[in-house]
mmCIF file of C-alpha atoms in Angstrom:
data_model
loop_
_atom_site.group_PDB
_atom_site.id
_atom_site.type_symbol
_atom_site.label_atom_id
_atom_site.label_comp_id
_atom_site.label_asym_id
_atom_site.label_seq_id
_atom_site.Cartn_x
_atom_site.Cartn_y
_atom_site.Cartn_z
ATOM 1 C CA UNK A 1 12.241 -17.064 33.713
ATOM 2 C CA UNK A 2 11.153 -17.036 29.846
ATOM 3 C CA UNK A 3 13.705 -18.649 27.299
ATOM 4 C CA UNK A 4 15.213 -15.712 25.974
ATOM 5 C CA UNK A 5 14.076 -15.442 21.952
ATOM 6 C CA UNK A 6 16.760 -16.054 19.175
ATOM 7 C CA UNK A 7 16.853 -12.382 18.815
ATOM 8 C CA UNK A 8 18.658 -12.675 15.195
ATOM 9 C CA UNK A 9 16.607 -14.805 13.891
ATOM 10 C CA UNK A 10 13.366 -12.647 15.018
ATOM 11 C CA UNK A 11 14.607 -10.007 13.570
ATOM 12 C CA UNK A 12 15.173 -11.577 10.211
ATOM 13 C CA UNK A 13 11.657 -12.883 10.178
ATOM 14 C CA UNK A 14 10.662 -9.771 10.876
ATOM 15 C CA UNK A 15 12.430 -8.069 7.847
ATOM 16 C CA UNK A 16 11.455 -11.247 5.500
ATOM 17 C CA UNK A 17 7.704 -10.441 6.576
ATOM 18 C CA UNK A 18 8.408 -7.083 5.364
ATOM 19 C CA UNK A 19 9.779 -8.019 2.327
ATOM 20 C CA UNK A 20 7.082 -9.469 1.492
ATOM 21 C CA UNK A 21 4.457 -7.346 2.919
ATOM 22 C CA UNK A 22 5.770 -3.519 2.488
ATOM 23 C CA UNK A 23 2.701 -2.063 4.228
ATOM 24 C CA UNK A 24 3.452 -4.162 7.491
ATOM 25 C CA UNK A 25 6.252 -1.850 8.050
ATOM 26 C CA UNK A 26 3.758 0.678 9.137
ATOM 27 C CA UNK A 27 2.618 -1.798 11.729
ATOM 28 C CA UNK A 28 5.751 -2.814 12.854
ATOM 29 C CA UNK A 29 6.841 0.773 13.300
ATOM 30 C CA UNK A 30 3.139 1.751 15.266
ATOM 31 C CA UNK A 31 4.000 -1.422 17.498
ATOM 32 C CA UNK A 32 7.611 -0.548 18.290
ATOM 33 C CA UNK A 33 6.800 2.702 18.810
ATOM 34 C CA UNK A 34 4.229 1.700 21.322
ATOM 35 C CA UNK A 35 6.562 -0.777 23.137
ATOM 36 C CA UNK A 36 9.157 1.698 23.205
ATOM 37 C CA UNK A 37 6.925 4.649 24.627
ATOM 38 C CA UNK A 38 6.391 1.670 27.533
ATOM 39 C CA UNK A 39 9.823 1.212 27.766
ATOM 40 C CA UNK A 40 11.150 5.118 28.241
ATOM 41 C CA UNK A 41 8.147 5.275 30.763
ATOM 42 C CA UNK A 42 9.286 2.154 32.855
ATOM 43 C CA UNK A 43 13.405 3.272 33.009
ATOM 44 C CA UNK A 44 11.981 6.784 33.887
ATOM 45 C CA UNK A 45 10.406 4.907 36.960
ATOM 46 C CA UNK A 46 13.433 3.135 37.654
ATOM 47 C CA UNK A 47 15.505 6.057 37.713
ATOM 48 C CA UNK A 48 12.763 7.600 39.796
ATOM 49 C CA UNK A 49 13.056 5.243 42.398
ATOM 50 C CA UNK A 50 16.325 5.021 42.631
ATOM 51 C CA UNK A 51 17.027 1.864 40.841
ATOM 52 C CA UNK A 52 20.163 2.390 39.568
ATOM 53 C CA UNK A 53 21.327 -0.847 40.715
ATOM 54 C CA UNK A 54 17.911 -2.396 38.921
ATOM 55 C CA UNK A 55 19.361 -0.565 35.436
ATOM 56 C CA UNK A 56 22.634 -2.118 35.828
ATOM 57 C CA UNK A 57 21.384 -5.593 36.370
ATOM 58 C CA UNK A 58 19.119 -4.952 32.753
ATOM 59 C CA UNK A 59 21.941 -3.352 31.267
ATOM 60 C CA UNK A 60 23.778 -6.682 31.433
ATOM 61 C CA UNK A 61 21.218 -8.583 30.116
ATOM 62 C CA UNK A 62 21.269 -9.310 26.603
ATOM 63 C CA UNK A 63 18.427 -9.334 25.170
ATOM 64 C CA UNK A 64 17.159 -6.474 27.988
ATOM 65 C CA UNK A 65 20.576 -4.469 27.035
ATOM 66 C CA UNK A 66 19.723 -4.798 23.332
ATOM 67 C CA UNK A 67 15.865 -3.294 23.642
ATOM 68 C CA UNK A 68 16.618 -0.624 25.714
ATOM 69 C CA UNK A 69 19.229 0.185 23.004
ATOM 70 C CA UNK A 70 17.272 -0.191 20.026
ATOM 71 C CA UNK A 71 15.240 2.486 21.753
ATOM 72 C CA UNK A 72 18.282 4.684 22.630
ATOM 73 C CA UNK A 73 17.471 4.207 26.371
ATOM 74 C CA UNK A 74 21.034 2.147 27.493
ATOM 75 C CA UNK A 75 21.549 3.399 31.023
ATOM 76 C CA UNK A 76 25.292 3.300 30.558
ATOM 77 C CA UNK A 77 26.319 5.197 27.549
ATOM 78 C CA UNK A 78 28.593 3.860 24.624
ATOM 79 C CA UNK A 79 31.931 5.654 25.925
ATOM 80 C CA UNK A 80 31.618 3.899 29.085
ATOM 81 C CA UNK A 81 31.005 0.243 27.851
ATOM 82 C CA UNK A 82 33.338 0.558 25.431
ATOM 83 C CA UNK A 83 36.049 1.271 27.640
ATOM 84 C CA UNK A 84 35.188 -1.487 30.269
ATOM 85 C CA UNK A 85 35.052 -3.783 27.276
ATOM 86 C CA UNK A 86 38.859 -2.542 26.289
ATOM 87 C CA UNK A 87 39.879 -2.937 29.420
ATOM 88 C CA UNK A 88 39.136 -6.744 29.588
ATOM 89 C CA UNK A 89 40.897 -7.056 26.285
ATOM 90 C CA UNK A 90 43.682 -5.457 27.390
ATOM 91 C CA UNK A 91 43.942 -7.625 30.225
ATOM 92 C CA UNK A 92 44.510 -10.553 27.829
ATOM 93 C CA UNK A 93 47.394 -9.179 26.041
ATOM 94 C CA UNK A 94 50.010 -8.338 28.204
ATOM 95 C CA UNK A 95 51.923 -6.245 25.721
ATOM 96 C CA UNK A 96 49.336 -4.232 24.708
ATOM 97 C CA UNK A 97 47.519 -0.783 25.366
ATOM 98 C CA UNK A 98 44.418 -0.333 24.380
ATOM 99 C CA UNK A 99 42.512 2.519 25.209
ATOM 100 C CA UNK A 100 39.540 4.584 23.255
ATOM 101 C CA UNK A 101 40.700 8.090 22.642
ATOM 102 C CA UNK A 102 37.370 9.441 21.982
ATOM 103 C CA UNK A 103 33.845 8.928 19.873
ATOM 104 C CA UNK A 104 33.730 11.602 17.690
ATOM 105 C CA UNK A 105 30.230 11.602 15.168
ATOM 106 C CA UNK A 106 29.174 7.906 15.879
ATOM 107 C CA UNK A 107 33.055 6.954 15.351
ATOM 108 C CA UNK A 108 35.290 5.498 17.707
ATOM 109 C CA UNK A 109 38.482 6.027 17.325
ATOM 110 C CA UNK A 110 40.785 3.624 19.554
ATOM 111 C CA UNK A 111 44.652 3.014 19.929
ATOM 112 C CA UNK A 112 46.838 0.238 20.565
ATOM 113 C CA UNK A 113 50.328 0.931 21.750
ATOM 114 C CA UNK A 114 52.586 -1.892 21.459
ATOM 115 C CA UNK A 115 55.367 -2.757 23.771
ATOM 116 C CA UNK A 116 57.123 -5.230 21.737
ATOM 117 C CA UNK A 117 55.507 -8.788 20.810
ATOM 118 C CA UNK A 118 52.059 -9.042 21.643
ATOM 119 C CA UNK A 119 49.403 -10.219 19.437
ATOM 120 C CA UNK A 120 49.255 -9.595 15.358
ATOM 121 C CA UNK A 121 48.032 -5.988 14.948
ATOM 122 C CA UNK A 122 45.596 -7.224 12.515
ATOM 123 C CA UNK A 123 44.449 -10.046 14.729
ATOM 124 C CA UNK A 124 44.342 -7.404 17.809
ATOM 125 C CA UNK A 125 42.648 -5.060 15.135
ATOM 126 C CA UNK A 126 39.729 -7.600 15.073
ATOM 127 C CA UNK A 127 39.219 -8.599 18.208
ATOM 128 C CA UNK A 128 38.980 -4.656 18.863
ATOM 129 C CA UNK A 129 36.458 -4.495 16.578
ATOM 130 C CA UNK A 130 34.244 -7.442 17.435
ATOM 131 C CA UNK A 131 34.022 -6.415 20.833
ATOM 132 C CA UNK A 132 33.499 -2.657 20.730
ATOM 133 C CA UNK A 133 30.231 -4.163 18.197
ATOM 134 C CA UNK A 134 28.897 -6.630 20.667
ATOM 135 C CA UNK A 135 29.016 -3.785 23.494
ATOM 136 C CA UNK A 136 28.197 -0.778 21.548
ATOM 137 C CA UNK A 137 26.598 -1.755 18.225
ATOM 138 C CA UNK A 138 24.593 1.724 17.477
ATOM 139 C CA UNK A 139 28.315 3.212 16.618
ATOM 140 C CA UNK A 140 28.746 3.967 13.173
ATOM 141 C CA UNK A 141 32.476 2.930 12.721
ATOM 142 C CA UNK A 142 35.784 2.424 14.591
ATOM 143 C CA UNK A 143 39.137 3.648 13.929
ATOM 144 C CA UNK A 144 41.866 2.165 15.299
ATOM 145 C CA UNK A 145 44.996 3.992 15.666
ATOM 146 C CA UNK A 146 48.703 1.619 15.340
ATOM 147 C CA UNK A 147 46.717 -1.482 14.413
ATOM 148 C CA UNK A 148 48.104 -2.198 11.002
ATOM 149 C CA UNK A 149 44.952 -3.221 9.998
ATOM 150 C CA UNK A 150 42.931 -0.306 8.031
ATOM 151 C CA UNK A 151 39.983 0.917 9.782
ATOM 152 C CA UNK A 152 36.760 -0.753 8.606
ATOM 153 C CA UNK A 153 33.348 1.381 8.881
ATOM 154 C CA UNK A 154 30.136 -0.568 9.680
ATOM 155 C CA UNK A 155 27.198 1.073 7.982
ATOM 156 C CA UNK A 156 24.615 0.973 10.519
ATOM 157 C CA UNK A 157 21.214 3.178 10.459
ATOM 158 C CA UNK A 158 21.713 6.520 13.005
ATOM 159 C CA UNK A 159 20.133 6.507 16.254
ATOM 160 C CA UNK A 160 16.222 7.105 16.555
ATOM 161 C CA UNK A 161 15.603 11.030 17.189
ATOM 162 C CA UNK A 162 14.678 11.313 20.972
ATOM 163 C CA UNK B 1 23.432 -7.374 19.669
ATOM 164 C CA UNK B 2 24.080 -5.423 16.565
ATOM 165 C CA UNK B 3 20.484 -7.452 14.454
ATOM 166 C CA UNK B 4 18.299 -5.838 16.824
ATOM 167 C CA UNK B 5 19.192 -2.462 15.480
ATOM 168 C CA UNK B 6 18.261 -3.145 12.286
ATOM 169 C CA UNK B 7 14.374 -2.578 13.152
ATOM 170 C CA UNK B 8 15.409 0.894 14.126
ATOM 171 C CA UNK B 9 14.441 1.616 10.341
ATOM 172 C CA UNK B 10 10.736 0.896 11.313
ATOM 173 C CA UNK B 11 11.101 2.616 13.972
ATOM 174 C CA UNK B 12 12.508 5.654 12.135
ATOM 175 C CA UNK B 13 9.903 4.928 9.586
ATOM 176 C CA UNK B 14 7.627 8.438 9.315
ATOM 177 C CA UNK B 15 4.442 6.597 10.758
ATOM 178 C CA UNK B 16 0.996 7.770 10.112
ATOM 179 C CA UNK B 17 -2.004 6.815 12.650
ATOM 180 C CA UNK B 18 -4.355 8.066 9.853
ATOM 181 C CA UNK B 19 -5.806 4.183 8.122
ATOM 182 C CA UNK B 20 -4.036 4.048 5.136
ATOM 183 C CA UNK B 21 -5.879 5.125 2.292
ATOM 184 C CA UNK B 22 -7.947 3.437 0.147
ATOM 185 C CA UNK B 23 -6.678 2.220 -2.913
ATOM 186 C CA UNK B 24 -8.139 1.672 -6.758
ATOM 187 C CA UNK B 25 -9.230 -2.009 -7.126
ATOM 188 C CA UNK B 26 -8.295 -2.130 -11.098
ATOM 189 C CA UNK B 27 -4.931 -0.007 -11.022
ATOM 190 C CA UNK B 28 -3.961 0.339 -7.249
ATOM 191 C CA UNK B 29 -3.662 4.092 -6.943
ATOM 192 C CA UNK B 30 -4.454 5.667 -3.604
ATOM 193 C CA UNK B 31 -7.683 7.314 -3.869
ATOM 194 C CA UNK B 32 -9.117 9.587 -1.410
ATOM 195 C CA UNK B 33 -12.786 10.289 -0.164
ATOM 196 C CA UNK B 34 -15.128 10.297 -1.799
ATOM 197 C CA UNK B 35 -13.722 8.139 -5.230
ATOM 198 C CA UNK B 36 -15.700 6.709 -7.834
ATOM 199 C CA UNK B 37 -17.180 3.416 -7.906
ATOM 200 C CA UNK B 38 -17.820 0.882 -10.274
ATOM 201 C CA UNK B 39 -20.207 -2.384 -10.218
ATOM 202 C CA UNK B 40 -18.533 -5.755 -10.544
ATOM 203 C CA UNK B 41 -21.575 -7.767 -12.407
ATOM 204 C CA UNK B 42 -20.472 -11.041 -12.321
ATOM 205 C CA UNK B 43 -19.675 -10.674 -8.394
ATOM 206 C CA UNK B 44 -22.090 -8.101 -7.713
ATOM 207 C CA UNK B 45 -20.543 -6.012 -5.473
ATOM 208 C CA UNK B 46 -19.584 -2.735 -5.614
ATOM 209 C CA UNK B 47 -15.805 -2.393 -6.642
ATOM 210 C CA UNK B 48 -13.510 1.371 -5.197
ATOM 211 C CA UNK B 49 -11.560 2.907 -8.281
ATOM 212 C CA UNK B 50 -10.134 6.075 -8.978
ATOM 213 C CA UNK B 51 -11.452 8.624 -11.460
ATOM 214 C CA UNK B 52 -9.679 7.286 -14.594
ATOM 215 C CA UNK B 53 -10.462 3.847 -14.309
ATOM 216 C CA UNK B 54 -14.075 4.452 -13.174
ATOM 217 C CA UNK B 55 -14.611 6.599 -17.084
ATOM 218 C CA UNK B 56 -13.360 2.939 -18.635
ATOM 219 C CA UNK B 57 -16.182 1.489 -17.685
ATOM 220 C CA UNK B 58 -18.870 3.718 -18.496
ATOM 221 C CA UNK B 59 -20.170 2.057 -21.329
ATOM 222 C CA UNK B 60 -22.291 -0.796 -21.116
ATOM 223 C CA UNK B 61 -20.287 -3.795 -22.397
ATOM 224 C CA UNK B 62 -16.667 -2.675 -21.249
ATOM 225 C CA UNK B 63 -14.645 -5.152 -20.054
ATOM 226 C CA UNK B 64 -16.865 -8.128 -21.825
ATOM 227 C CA UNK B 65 -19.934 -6.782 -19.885
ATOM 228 C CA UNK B 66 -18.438 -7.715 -16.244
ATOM 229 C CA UNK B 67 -17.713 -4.009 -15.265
ATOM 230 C CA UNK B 68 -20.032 -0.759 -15.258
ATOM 231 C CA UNK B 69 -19.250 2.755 -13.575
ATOM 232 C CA UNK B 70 -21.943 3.121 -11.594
ATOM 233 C CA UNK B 71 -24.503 6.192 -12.668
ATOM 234 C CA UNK B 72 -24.305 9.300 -12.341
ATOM 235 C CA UNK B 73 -27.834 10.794 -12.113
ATOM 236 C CA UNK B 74 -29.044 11.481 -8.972
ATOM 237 C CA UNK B 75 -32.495 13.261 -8.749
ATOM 238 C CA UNK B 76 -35.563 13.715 -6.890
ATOM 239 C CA UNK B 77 -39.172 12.322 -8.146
ATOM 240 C CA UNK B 78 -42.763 13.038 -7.381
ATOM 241 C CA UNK B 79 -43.629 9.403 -7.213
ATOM 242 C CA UNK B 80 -42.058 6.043 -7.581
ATOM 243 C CA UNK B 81 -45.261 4.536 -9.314
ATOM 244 C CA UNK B 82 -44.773 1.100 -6.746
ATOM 245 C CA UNK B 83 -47.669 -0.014 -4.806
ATOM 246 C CA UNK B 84 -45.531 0.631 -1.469
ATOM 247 C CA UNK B 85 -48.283 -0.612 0.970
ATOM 248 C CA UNK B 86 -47.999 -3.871 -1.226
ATOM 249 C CA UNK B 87 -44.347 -4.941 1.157
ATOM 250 C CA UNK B 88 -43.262 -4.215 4.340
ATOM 251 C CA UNK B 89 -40.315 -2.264 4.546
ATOM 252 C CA UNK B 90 -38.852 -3.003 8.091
ATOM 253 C CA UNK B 91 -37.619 1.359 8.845
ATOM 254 C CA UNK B 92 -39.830 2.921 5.628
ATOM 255 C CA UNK B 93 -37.126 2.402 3.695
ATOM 256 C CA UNK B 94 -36.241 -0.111 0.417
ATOM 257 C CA UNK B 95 -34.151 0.632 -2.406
ATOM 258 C CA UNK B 96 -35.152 -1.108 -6.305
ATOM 259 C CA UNK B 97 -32.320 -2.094 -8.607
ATOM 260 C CA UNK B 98 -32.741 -3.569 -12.113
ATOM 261 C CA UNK B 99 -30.690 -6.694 -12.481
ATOM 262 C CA UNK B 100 -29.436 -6.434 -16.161
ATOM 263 C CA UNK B 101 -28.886 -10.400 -16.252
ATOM 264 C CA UNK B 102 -33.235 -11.588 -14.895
ATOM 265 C CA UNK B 103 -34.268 -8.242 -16.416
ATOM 266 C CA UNK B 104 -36.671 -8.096 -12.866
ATOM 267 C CA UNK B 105 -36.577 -5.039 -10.385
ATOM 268 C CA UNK B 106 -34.727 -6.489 -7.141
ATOM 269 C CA UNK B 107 -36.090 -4.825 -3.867
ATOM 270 C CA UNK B 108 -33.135 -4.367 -1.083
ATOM 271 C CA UNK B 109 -33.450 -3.216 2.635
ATOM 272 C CA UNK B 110 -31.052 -1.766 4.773
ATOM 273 C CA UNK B 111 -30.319 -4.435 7.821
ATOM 274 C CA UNK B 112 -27.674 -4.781 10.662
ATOM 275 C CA UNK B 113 -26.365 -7.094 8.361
ATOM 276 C CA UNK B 114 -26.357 -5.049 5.341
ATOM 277 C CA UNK B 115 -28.167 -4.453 2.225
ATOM 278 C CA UNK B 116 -30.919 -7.794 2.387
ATOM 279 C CA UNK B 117 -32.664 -8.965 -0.931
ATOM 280 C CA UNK B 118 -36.812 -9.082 -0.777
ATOM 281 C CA UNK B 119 -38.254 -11.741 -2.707
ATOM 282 C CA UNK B 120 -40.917 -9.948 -3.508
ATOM 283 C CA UNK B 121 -41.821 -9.127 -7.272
ATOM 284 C CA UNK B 122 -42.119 -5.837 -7.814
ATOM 285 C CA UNK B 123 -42.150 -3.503 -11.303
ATOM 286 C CA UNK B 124 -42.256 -0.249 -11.911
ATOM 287 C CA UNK B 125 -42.835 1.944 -14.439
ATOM 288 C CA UNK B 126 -39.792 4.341 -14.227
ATOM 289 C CA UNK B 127 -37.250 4.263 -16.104
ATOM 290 C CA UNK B 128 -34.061 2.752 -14.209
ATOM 291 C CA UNK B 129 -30.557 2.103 -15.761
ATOM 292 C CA UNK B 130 -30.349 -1.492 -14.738
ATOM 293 C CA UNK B 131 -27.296 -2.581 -12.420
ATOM 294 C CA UNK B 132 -25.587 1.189 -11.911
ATOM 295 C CA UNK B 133 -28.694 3.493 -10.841
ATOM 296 C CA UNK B 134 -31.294 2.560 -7.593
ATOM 297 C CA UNK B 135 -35.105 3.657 -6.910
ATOM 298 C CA UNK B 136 -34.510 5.011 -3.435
ATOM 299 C CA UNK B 137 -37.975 4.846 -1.039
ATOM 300 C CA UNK B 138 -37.853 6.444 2.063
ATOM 301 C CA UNK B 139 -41.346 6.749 3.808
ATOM 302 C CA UNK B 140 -42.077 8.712 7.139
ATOM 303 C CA UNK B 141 -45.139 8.481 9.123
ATOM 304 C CA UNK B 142 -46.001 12.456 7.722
ATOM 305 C CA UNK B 143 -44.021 11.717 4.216
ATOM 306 C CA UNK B 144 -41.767 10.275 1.570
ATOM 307 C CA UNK B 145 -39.264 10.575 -0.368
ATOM 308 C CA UNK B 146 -38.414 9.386 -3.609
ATOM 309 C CA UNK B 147 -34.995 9.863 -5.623
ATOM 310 C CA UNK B 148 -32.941 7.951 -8.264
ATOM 311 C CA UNK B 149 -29.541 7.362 -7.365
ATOM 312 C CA UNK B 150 -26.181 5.787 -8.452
ATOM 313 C CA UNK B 151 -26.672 2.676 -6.496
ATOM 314 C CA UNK B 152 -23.005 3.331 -4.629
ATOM 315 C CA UNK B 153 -25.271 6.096 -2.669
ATOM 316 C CA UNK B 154 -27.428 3.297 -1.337
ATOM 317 C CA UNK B 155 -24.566 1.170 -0.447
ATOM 318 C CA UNK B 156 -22.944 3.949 1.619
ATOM 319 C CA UNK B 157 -26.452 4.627 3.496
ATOM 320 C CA UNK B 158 -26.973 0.875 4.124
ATOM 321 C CA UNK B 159 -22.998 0.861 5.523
ATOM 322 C CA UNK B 160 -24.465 4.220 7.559
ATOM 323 C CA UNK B 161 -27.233 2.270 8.756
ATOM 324 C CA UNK B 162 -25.321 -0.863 9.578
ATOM 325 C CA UNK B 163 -23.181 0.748 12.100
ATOM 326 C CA UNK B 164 -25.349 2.644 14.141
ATOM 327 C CA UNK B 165 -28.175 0.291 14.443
ATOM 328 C CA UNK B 166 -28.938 -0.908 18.212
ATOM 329 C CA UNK B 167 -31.260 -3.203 19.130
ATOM 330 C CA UNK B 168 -34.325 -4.489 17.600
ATOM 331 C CA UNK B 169 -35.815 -1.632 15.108
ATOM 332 C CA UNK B 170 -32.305 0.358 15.551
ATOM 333 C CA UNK B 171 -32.935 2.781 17.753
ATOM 334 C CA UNK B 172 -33.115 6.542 17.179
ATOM 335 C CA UNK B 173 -29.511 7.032 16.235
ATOM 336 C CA UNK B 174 -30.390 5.353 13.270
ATOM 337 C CA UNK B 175 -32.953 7.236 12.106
ATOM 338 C CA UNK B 176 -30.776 10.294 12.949
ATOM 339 C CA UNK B 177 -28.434 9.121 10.640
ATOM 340 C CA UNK B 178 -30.940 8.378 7.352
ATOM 341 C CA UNK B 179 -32.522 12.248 8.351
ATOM 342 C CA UNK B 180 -29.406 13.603 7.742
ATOM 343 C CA UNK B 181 -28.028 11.697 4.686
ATOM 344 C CA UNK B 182 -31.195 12.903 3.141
ATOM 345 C CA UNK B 183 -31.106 16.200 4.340
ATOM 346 C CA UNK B 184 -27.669 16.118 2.535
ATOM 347 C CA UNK B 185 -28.964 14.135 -0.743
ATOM 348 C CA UNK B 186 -31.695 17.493 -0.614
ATOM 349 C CA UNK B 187 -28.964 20.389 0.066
ATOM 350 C CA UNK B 188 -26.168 19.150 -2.023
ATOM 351 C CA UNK B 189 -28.242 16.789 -4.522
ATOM 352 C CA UNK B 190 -25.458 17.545 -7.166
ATOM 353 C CA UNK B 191 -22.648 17.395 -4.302
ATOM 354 C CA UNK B 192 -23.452 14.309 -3.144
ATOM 355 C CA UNK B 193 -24.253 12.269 -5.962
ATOM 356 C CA UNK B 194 -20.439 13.214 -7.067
ATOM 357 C CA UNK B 195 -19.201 10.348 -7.217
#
């Protein structure tokens, strides 16, 4: 298997290039665009044939998981891992509900129901947050509901038109 | 997970497959086919530039004598007054540029490789702008042709020449191409000279 690329710091070197080189944006667009054409075709076969179990296996993969959602084409959809991700929070504090009411315009809006004790809302409040970004990172913002900490928005850039 | 998405703005980038246009050497505006052109002396070579900057240099001397639009005349003549039969001209064709700097009329042919320089001395009696206009010669088997043209003209047939040539004396695509550019340089002689 290939060493997996520091993805991060790809992508800054990309944007430094860029920086320096506005033009090259064009290129790096043309080539993503061509990858990602490549991509949608080779889920499609997947799917085709059946390989749910094949989409799955990618979808946990990292650095598979992240291209496939860079080009909007995440088998499992953002509901879905966000919720499995609660869930194992949840599981670590006792006291705790945590559940995702519902995504509403790229915002998720989640609540917490205490049951007396439990951990910090605002420390809960952030571990909410950092996981719902490492499993579903194209939303646009979370809300959380009974956290006392105030709902933060992440600016990120919408998701490429289909 | 989240760094990746930040190339979606490339991605969402509106992306042309169209070569991205050609821009003015002196001021870097995008200029579109055809654009004017202007000869860089010191390098020679010809040098792109939009309309504005090209009128800058159309006095000889601008820009300490380096730059000098290239002319604008472009014109048919009876006869070119050189002894042709006096070189060899590998496809009938040479073009004759004064070089402002020897004062000498410096014969060029259209190669594969581009515009090549003929030792050869030649002189002729017409009357040639030096650096910014050319003697074009173009002999057939049954004729010839003759004009005086801004020497960016010849470049773009040599470039014409240079990428269909095959083989050893080019082939007939070639001489496809140079029968039309002159059937176009006869049709549109104002047209095509606009440079």
């Amino acid at each position: 298997m290939h060493e997996a690329p520091d993805v991060d710091a790809t992508v800054r070197a990309i944007e430094s290039l860029v920086d320096m080189q506005p033009e090259s944006a064009e290129l790096a667009g043309l080539l993503m665009q061509l990858y990602g054409a490549g991509l949608t075709r080779i889920v499609e076969v997947i799917r085709e044939e059946s390989g749910e179990s094949i989409l799955e296996r990618l979808a946990g993969d990292k650095l598979a998981a992240s291209l496939l959602l860079l080009h909007g084409l995440h088998p499992v959809d953002a509901a879905t891992r966000l919720r499995k991700a609660l869930q194992k929070l949840e599981r670590r504090f006792d006291a705790q509900r945590v559940s995702l009411a519902e995504i509403k315009d790229g915002v998720a809006f989640i609540r917490v129901e205490h049951n007396g004790g439990g951990t910090p809302p605002a420390a809960l409040a952030d571990m909410i947050e950092q996981a719902a970004m490492e499993v579903a990172p194209e939303l646009e913002g979370i809300e959380i509901e009974g956290a006392a900490h105030a709902a933060v928005l992440v600016q990120i850039a919408p998701a490429p038109v289909a | 997970m989240k760094e990746i998405l930040r190339l979606r703005r490339f991605l969402d980038a509106p992306v042309s497959t169209q070569p991205p246009s050609e821009r003015c050497e002196f001021c870097g505006v995008a200029i579109a086919e055809p654009h004017s052109h202007v000869v860089d002396l010191e390098q020679r070579r010809i040098v792109c530039s939009c309309r504005p900057c090209y009128l800058l240099f159309q006095n000889a001397g601008a820009a300490g004598g380096r730059f000098r639009s290239v002319g604008d005349r472009c014109e048919r003549v009876e006869e070119s007054g050189l002894d042709m039969d006096a070189f060899e001209m590998p496809i009938g064709m040479a073009f004759f540029i004064r070089n402002s700097k020897s004062n000498r009329l410096v014969a060029f042919y259209p190669s594969p490789g581009g515009a090549m320089e003929s030792g050869l001395q030649v002189e002729a009696p017409l009357s040639l702008e030096a650096d910014i206009e050319a003697l074009l010669v173009y002999r057939r088997r049954e004729s010839a042709e003759t004009w005086i043209v801004p020497v960016d003209v010849c470049y773009e047939l040599v470039g014409r020449i240079r990428r269909r040539w095959r083989g050893f004396d080019g082939g007939a695509e070639v001489y496809a191409e140079i029968e039309s550019f002159f059937a176009n340089l006869n049709e549109h002689r104002s047209a095509a000279c606009q440079i």
